[in-house]
Amino acid sequence: MIWYPYQQMKTMKPPYEIIDAKGVYLYTKDRQLIDSVSSWWSVIHGYKHPVLTEAIKNQADNFSHVMLGGLTHKPVQKLSAKLEQWLPGDLDYCFFSDSGSVAVEVALKMALQFYVNRGERREKVLALNHAYHGDTFKAMEVGDDEDYHFAFQEKKGVYHIPTEIPALEEAFLKYHKELNCLIVEPLLQGAGGMLMYDMAFLKRARELCDAYDVLLIFDEVATGFGRTGYRFVADEVLPDILVLGKALTGGYIGHAVTVANHKVYGGFYGDDPGMAFMHGPTFMGNALAAAVALKSIELFEEGNYLKKIQRITEITKRELKGFESPKVKEIRIMGGCVCLEVKEEKTIEGYQRFAYERGVFSRPFLKYMYAMVPYVIEEEQLVKVISTMKEWLS
Ligand SMILES: *Cc1c(COP(=O)(O)O)cnc(C)c1O
């Protein structure tokens, strides 16, 4: 049987069975549902996009996978060339992997070994309170969310700080000799509760990382590809390592990439085999994933997506203007993300069913009702997503 994620299997409600999906819609046997979650924030172009489906079919007719150990191929070459040209600054060196968590592990290993290769041991990572970086062990350790990881308390290799500049400065002053990197979800902390913070924090982080020679890692697995309203937050503040996942393939197939800048890559480059980066997921650079990711990026570029996302922000703000409910603690809106944080968890009980009856798929968690819609959503569909939340809370 299937063991479902984040669920007590004994009390889990049966999941909705999806038999078809197109555009922003999921179809069950008897319902058409607007997907307000974009399948964990990944399906930015909507389901069954003809261009993406064709890309993956064409590649499957050619070959679906060959390993990158000793082999290479056009789809992965084209994707890495595209990323090199498309991503900001000198984020040019693409290490592919099969999921966001693994790509975060790769980034953290790179940061640690970068200093080992220089003959320094810097064991510690600086990270943010409420961070979420994935469910593998090191990613969990730099994460900070009891609700996900309460069973695994060991946190020896990491210092956590709030998203406040004084705390950041203090941490650098105190710990800089031990730190190999600072890792953040820039501007928007997703799984930690759609928490939003200021660009000024990131600018100061960049300055401090430069001043103390500490690597800056942006985990843009969730925020990348426009979710914050910026194409990448890395366009505004340049990290040393950028991690992308989720929307990388338009939500078609699991894949992720850890992109290093020239400085990081240079720290591994040389005649000594012992300085090489020892990591290699079996399915890294998978040809189906690479082919569909390349097309997804082209759609993003050609379709003027930042404009689409801006429209989503405007409609969301308009629909929530003046909305008040005694049950709501705070409303947060950024780019293609809206979160209504409620005061008590029990407020959310029953909402998923309520939304389902009204033709919206939603997956609230803890105290957070939220929407991260596919960017191709129509105005009336988005209005429906938001009005369903308002109706529940009124
Ligand atoms: C989802 C997520 C991950 C983990 O990605 P997976 O593909 O689920 O392993 C890592 N970091 C952030 C910020 C995420 O939102």
Coordinates of C-alpha atoms and ligand atoms in Angstrom, one line a residue:
M1 CA 0.0 0.0 0.0
I2 CA 1.0 3.6 -0.3
W3 CA 2.5 5.3 2.7
Y4 CA 1.4 9.0 2.3
P5 CA 3.6 12.0 3.2
Y6 CA 3.2 14.0 6.5
Q7 CA 0.3 11.9 7.5
Q8 CA -0.8 9.8 10.5
M9 CA -1.9 6.9 8.3
K10 CA -4.4 5.7 11.0
T11 CA -6.5 8.9 11.0
M12 CA -5.8 10.2 7.5
K13 CA -8.8 11.2 5.4
P14 CA -8.8 9.4 2.0
P15 CA -7.0 11.5 -0.5
Y16 CA -8.9 12.7 -3.6
E17 CA -8.2 10.6 -6.6
I18 CA -7.2 12.6 -9.7
I19 CA -8.1 11.1 -13.0
D20 CA -7.1 14.0 -15.3
A21 CA -5.5 17.5 -15.1
K22 CA -5.4 20.4 -17.5
G23 CA -4.6 24.0 -17.1
V24 CA -5.3 25.1 -13.5
Y25 CA -7.8 22.2 -13.1
L26 CA -7.5 18.9 -11.3
Y27 CA -10.3 16.4 -12.1
T28 CA -11.7 13.8 -9.8
K29 CA -14.5 11.4 -10.9
D30 CA -17.1 14.0 -10.1
R31 CA -15.4 17.4 -9.6
Q32 CA -13.4 20.0 -11.4
L33 CA -11.0 21.7 -8.9
I34 CA -8.9 24.7 -9.3
D35 CA -5.5 23.7 -7.9
S36 CA -4.5 26.5 -5.5
V37 CA -1.4 24.7 -4.5
S38 CA 0.2 24.0 -7.9
S39 CA 1.1 20.5 -6.7
W40 CA 3.5 21.8 -4.0
W41 CA 4.2 25.0 -5.9
S42 CA 5.7 23.4 -8.9
V43 CA 3.1 23.5 -11.7
I44 CA 3.6 27.1 -12.8
H45 CA 2.4 26.7 -16.4
G46 CA -0.6 24.6 -15.5
Y47 CA -1.2 20.9 -16.2
K48 CA -0.9 19.2 -19.6
H49 CA 0.7 22.1 -21.2
P50 CA 1.0 21.1 -24.9
V51 CA 4.5 22.5 -25.3
L52 CA 5.9 20.7 -22.2
T53 CA 4.1 17.5 -23.0
E54 CA 5.5 17.5 -26.4
A55 CA 9.0 18.2 -25.2
I56 CA 8.9 15.2 -22.9
K57 CA 7.3 12.9 -25.4
N58 CA 9.8 13.8 -28.1
Q59 CA 12.7 13.2 -25.7
A60 CA 11.2 9.8 -24.6
D61 CA 11.1 8.8 -28.3
N62 CA 14.9 9.5 -28.4
F63 CA 16.1 8.3 -25.0
S64 CA 14.8 8.8 -21.5
H65 CA 17.9 8.6 -19.4
V66 CA 21.6 8.0 -19.6
M67 CA 23.9 8.7 -16.6
L68 CA 26.2 11.6 -16.4
G69 CA 29.1 9.4 -15.2
G70 CA 31.3 9.3 -18.2
L71 CA 28.4 10.2 -20.5
T72 CA 26.8 13.4 -21.6
H73 CA 23.9 14.4 -23.9
K74 CA 22.3 17.4 -25.7
P75 CA 19.3 18.0 -23.4
V76 CA 21.4 18.4 -20.3
Q77 CA 24.0 20.5 -22.2
K78 CA 21.3 22.8 -23.6
L79 CA 19.7 23.2 -20.1
S80 CA 23.0 24.0 -18.4
A81 CA 23.9 26.5 -21.2
K82 CA 20.6 28.1 -20.8
L83 CA 20.9 28.4 -17.0
E84 CA 24.4 29.7 -17.3
Q85 CA 23.2 32.5 -19.6
W86 CA 19.8 33.1 -17.9
L87 CA 20.8 33.1 -14.2
P88 CA 22.4 36.3 -12.8
G89 CA 26.1 37.1 -12.3
D90 CA 28.6 34.2 -12.5
L91 CA 26.2 31.5 -11.3
D92 CA 27.4 29.3 -14.1
Y93 CA 28.2 25.8 -12.8
C94 CA 25.2 23.5 -12.7
F95 CA 25.2 20.4 -10.6
F96 CA 21.9 18.5 -11.2
S97 CA 20.1 16.2 -8.9
D98 CA 16.7 14.6 -8.5
S99 CA 15.0 16.6 -5.8
G100 CA 15.2 19.9 -3.8
S101 CA 16.4 18.2 -0.7
V102 CA 19.3 16.5 -2.4
A103 CA 20.2 19.8 -4.2
V104 CA 20.3 21.4 -0.7
E105 CA 22.6 18.6 0.5
V106 CA 24.8 19.2 -2.5
A107 CA 25.0 22.9 -1.7
L108 CA 25.9 22.3 2.0
K109 CA 28.5 19.7 1.0
M110 CA 30.0 22.1 -1.5
A111 CA 30.2 24.9 1.1
L112 CA 31.9 22.6 3.7
Q113 CA 34.4 21.1 1.2
F114 CA 35.2 24.5 -0.3
Y115 CA 37.0 25.3 2.9
V116 CA 38.4 21.8 3.4
N117 CA 40.0 22.2 0.0
R118 CA 41.7 25.4 1.3
G119 CA 42.9 23.6 4.4
E120 CA 40.4 25.1 6.7
R121 CA 37.8 23.3 8.9
R122 CA 34.7 25.3 9.2
E123 CA 32.0 23.0 10.4
K124 CA 29.1 25.3 11.1
V125 CA 26.2 26.7 9.1
L126 CA 24.2 29.8 9.9
A127 CA 20.5 29.5 9.1
L128 CA 17.2 31.1 9.9
N129 CA 14.5 30.4 12.4
H130 CA 11.5 28.7 10.8
A131 CA 13.7 27.6 7.9
Y132 CA 12.7 24.7 5.7
H133 CA 15.2 23.2 3.4
G134 CA 13.9 19.7 2.8
D135 CA 13.6 16.4 4.6
T136 CA 17.0 14.7 4.3
F137 CA 19.2 14.7 7.4
K138 CA 21.5 17.7 6.8
A139 CA 18.6 19.7 5.2
M140 CA 16.5 18.9 8.3
E141 CA 19.4 20.0 10.5
V142 CA 19.7 23.5 8.9
G143 CA 15.9 23.6 8.9
D144 CA 14.0 24.8 11.9
D145 CA 10.6 23.5 12.1
E146 CA 9.5 21.5 15.0
D147 CA 6.2 20.6 13.3
Y148 CA 8.0 18.7 10.6
H149 CA 11.1 17.5 12.3
F150 CA 10.3 17.3 16.0
A151 CA 11.5 13.7 16.2
F152 CA 15.0 14.6 15.1
Q153 CA 16.3 17.2 17.5
E154 CA 20.1 17.0 17.0
K155 CA 21.3 20.4 15.8
K156 CA 25.0 20.5 16.4
G157 CA 26.2 21.9 13.1
V158 CA 24.0 24.9 12.8
Y159 CA 23.2 28.3 14.5
H160 CA 19.7 29.6 13.9
I161 CA 18.8 33.3 13.9
P162 CA 15.7 35.4 13.3
T163 CA 15.4 37.5 10.1
E164 CA 16.6 40.6 11.8
I165 CA 19.8 42.5 10.9
P166 CA 21.1 43.0 14.5
A167 CA 20.9 39.2 15.1
L168 CA 22.6 38.6 11.8
E169 CA 25.5 41.0 12.6
E170 CA 25.9 39.5 16.1
A171 CA 26.0 36.0 14.7
F172 CA 28.7 36.9 12.2
L173 CA 30.7 38.6 14.9
K174 CA 30.5 35.7 17.2
Y175 CA 30.7 32.7 14.9
H176 CA 32.4 33.8 11.6
K177 CA 35.5 31.7 12.1
E178 CA 33.5 28.5 12.3
L179 CA 31.0 29.3 9.6
N180 CA 31.3 27.9 6.1
C181 CA 27.9 29.3 4.9
L182 CA 24.7 31.1 5.6
I183 CA 21.7 29.4 4.0
V184 CA 18.4 31.1 3.5
E185 CA 15.1 30.9 1.7
P186 CA 15.3 34.5 0.4
L187 CA 12.4 36.8 1.2
L188 CA 9.8 34.1 1.6
Q189 CA 10.0 31.1 4.0
G190 CA 7.5 28.7 2.5
A191 CA 6.9 25.5 4.5
G192 CA 7.8 27.5 7.7
G193 CA 4.5 29.3 7.3
M194 CA 4.8 31.6 4.3
L195 CA 6.8 34.1 6.4
M196 CA 8.0 37.2 4.6
Y197 CA 11.0 39.4 5.3
D198 CA 12.9 42.3 3.9
M199 CA 15.4 42.6 1.1
A200 CA 17.6 44.8 3.4
F201 CA 18.3 41.6 5.5
L202 CA 19.7 39.9 2.4
K203 CA 21.7 42.9 1.3
R204 CA 23.3 43.0 4.8
A205 CA 23.8 39.2 4.6
R206 CA 25.7 39.6 1.4
E207 CA 28.0 42.3 2.9
L208 CA 28.7 40.3 5.9
C209 CA 29.4 37.1 3.9
D210 CA 31.9 39.1 1.8
A211 CA 33.5 40.8 4.9
Y212 CA 34.0 37.5 6.7
D213 CA 34.6 35.3 3.7
V214 CA 31.5 33.0 4.3
L215 CA 29.5 31.5 1.4
L216 CA 26.0 32.7 0.9
I217 CA 23.5 30.0 -0.3
F218 CA 20.0 30.9 -1.6
D219 CA 17.6 28.0 -1.4
E220 CA 15.2 29.1 -4.1
V221 CA 13.6 25.7 -4.5
A222 CA 10.3 27.4 -3.6
T223 CA 10.9 31.1 -4.4
G224 CA 12.6 30.6 -7.8
F225 CA 10.8 31.2 -11.1
G226 CA 8.8 34.2 -10.0
R227 CA 7.1 33.1 -6.8
T228 CA 8.1 36.2 -4.9
G229 CA 7.4 38.5 -7.8
Y230 CA 11.1 38.6 -8.7
R231 CA 12.3 36.1 -11.3
F232 CA 14.8 35.0 -8.8
V233 CA 15.6 36.8 -5.6
A234 CA 19.2 36.1 -6.7
D235 CA 18.6 38.8 -9.4
E236 CA 18.5 41.4 -6.6
V237 CA 21.2 40.0 -4.2
L238 CA 23.7 37.6 -5.7
P239 CA 24.4 34.4 -3.7
D240 CA 27.5 32.2 -4.2
I241 CA 25.3 29.1 -4.5
L242 CA 21.8 29.0 -5.8
V243 CA 19.5 26.0 -5.4
L244 CA 16.5 25.5 -7.7
G245 CA 13.9 22.7 -7.8
K246 CA 10.1 22.5 -7.7
A247 CA 9.1 24.7 -10.7
L248 CA 12.4 23.9 -12.6
T249 CA 10.6 21.3 -14.8
G250 CA 7.3 23.2 -14.7
G251 CA 6.2 20.5 -12.2
Y252 CA 6.4 17.7 -14.8
I253 CA 9.0 15.5 -13.2
G254 CA 11.3 15.7 -10.2
H255 CA 14.6 17.5 -10.8
A256 CA 16.7 20.1 -9.1
V257 CA 20.0 22.0 -9.6
T258 CA 22.7 23.5 -7.4
V259 CA 24.3 26.3 -9.3
A260 CA 27.7 27.5 -8.1
N261 CA 29.5 30.7 -8.9
H262 CA 33.1 31.0 -10.2
K263 CA 34.6 31.3 -6.8
V264 CA 33.0 28.1 -5.5
Y265 CA 33.8 26.1 -8.6
G266 CA 37.3 27.4 -8.5
G267 CA 37.7 26.0 -5.0
F268 CA 37.4 22.5 -6.4
Y269 CA 39.3 23.0 -9.7
G270 CA 42.8 21.7 -9.9
D271 CA 45.1 18.8 -10.5
D272 CA 44.4 17.1 -7.2
P273 CA 41.7 14.4 -7.5
G274 CA 41.1 14.7 -3.8
M275 CA 39.7 18.2 -4.3
A276 CA 37.0 16.9 -6.6
F277 CA 33.3 17.1 -5.6
M278 CA 32.3 13.6 -4.7
H279 CA 28.6 13.4 -5.3
G280 CA 26.5 11.9 -8.1
P281 CA 22.8 11.1 -8.0
T282 CA 21.9 8.3 -10.3
F283 CA 19.3 10.3 -12.2
M284 CA 21.2 13.7 -12.3
G285 CA 20.7 15.5 -15.6
N286 CA 17.9 13.1 -16.6
A287 CA 17.1 13.7 -20.2
L288 CA 13.3 13.9 -19.8
A289 CA 13.7 16.4 -17.0
A290 CA 16.3 18.4 -18.8
A291 CA 14.2 18.6 -22.0
V292 CA 11.1 19.7 -20.2
A293 CA 13.0 22.1 -17.9
L294 CA 14.5 23.9 -20.9
K295 CA 11.0 24.3 -22.5
S296 CA 9.6 25.5 -19.2
I297 CA 12.2 28.2 -19.0
E298 CA 11.5 29.2 -22.6
L299 CA 7.7 29.5 -21.8
F300 CA 8.6 31.6 -18.7
E301 CA 10.7 34.0 -20.8
E302 CA 8.4 34.2 -23.8
G303 CA 5.1 34.4 -21.9
N304 CA 6.1 37.5 -19.9
Y305 CA 5.5 35.7 -16.7
L306 CA 6.6 38.5 -14.4
K307 CA 3.7 40.5 -15.7
K308 CA 1.4 37.6 -15.1
I309 CA 2.6 37.3 -11.5
Q310 CA 2.2 41.0 -11.0
R311 CA -1.4 40.7 -12.0
I312 CA -1.9 37.8 -9.6
T313 CA -0.5 40.1 -6.8
E314 CA -2.8 43.0 -7.8
I315 CA -5.9 40.8 -7.9
T316 CA -5.0 39.2 -4.6
K317 CA -4.5 42.5 -2.9
R318 CA -7.7 43.9 -4.4
E319 CA -9.7 40.9 -3.3
L320 CA -8.4 41.0 0.2
K321 CA -8.4 44.8 0.7
G322 CA -10.4 45.6 3.8
F323 CA -11.0 42.0 4.6
E324 CA -11.1 41.4 8.3
S325 CA -12.0 38.4 10.4
P326 CA -11.6 37.9 14.2
K327 CA -10.1 34.5 13.3
V328 CA -7.3 35.9 11.2
K329 CA -4.0 36.9 12.8
E330 CA -2.3 38.3 9.6
I331 CA -2.6 38.4 5.9
R332 CA 0.6 38.2 3.9
I333 CA 0.9 38.7 0.2
M334 CA 4.1 38.5 -1.9
G335 CA 4.3 37.9 -5.7
G336 CA 2.3 34.7 -6.4
C337 CA 1.8 33.7 -2.8
V338 CA -0.9 34.7 -0.3
C339 CA -1.2 33.4 3.2
L340 CA -4.0 34.0 5.7
E341 CA -2.5 33.1 9.1
V342 CA -5.3 32.2 11.5
K343 CA -5.1 32.5 15.3
E344 CA -6.0 28.9 16.1
E345 CA -5.3 25.7 14.2
K346 CA -8.8 24.5 14.7
T347 CA -10.1 27.3 12.4
I348 CA -8.6 25.4 9.5
E349 CA -10.2 22.0 10.3
G350 CA -12.7 21.2 7.6
Y351 CA -11.6 23.9 5.2
Q352 CA -10.2 21.4 2.6
R353 CA -13.6 19.7 2.3
F354 CA -15.4 23.1 2.2
A355 CA -13.1 24.3 -0.6
Y356 CA -13.5 20.9 -2.4
E357 CA -17.3 21.3 -2.4
R358 CA -16.8 24.7 -4.1
G359 CA -14.4 23.5 -6.7
V360 CA -11.1 24.5 -5.2
F361 CA -8.3 22.2 -4.1
S362 CA -6.5 23.6 -1.1
R363 CA -4.0 22.1 1.4
P364 CA -3.8 24.4 4.5
F365 CA -1.4 23.4 7.2
L366 CA -1.1 24.3 10.9
K367 CA -2.3 27.9 11.1
Y368 CA -1.8 28.7 7.4
M369 CA -4.4 29.0 4.7
Y370 CA -2.6 29.9 1.6
A371 CA -2.6 29.9 -2.2
M372 CA 0.3 29.5 -4.6
V373 CA -1.6 29.2 -7.9
P374 CA -0.3 28.3 -11.3
Y375 CA 0.7 31.6 -13.1
V376 CA -1.6 30.9 -16.0
I377 CA -4.7 31.3 -13.7
E378 CA -7.5 33.5 -15.0
E379 CA -8.8 36.4 -13.0
E380 CA -12.2 34.8 -12.2
Q381 CA -10.5 31.5 -11.1
L382 CA -8.2 33.4 -8.7
V383 CA -11.1 35.4 -7.4
K384 CA -12.8 32.1 -6.6
V385 CA -9.8 30.8 -4.8
I386 CA -9.7 33.9 -2.6
S387 CA -13.4 34.3 -2.0
T388 CA -13.6 30.6 -0.9
M389 CA -11.0 31.4 1.8
K390 CA -12.9 34.6 2.8
E391 CA -16.2 32.8 2.9
W392 CA -14.8 30.2 5.3
L393 CA -13.4 32.8 7.6
S394 CA -16.5 35.0 7.7
Ligands
LIG1 C1 10.3 21.9 -1.2 C2 11.5 22.5 -0.7 C3 12.7 21.8 -0.6 C4 12.8 20.3 -0.8 O1 12.5 19.9 -2.1 P1 12.1 18.4 -2.5 O2 12.1 18.3 -3.9 O3 10.8 18.2 -1.8 O4 13.1 17.5 -1.9 C5 13.9 22.4 -0.2 N1 13.8 23.7 0.1 C6 12.7 24.5 0.0 C7 12.8 25.9 0.2 C8 11.5 23.9 -0.4 O5 10.4 24.6 -0.4

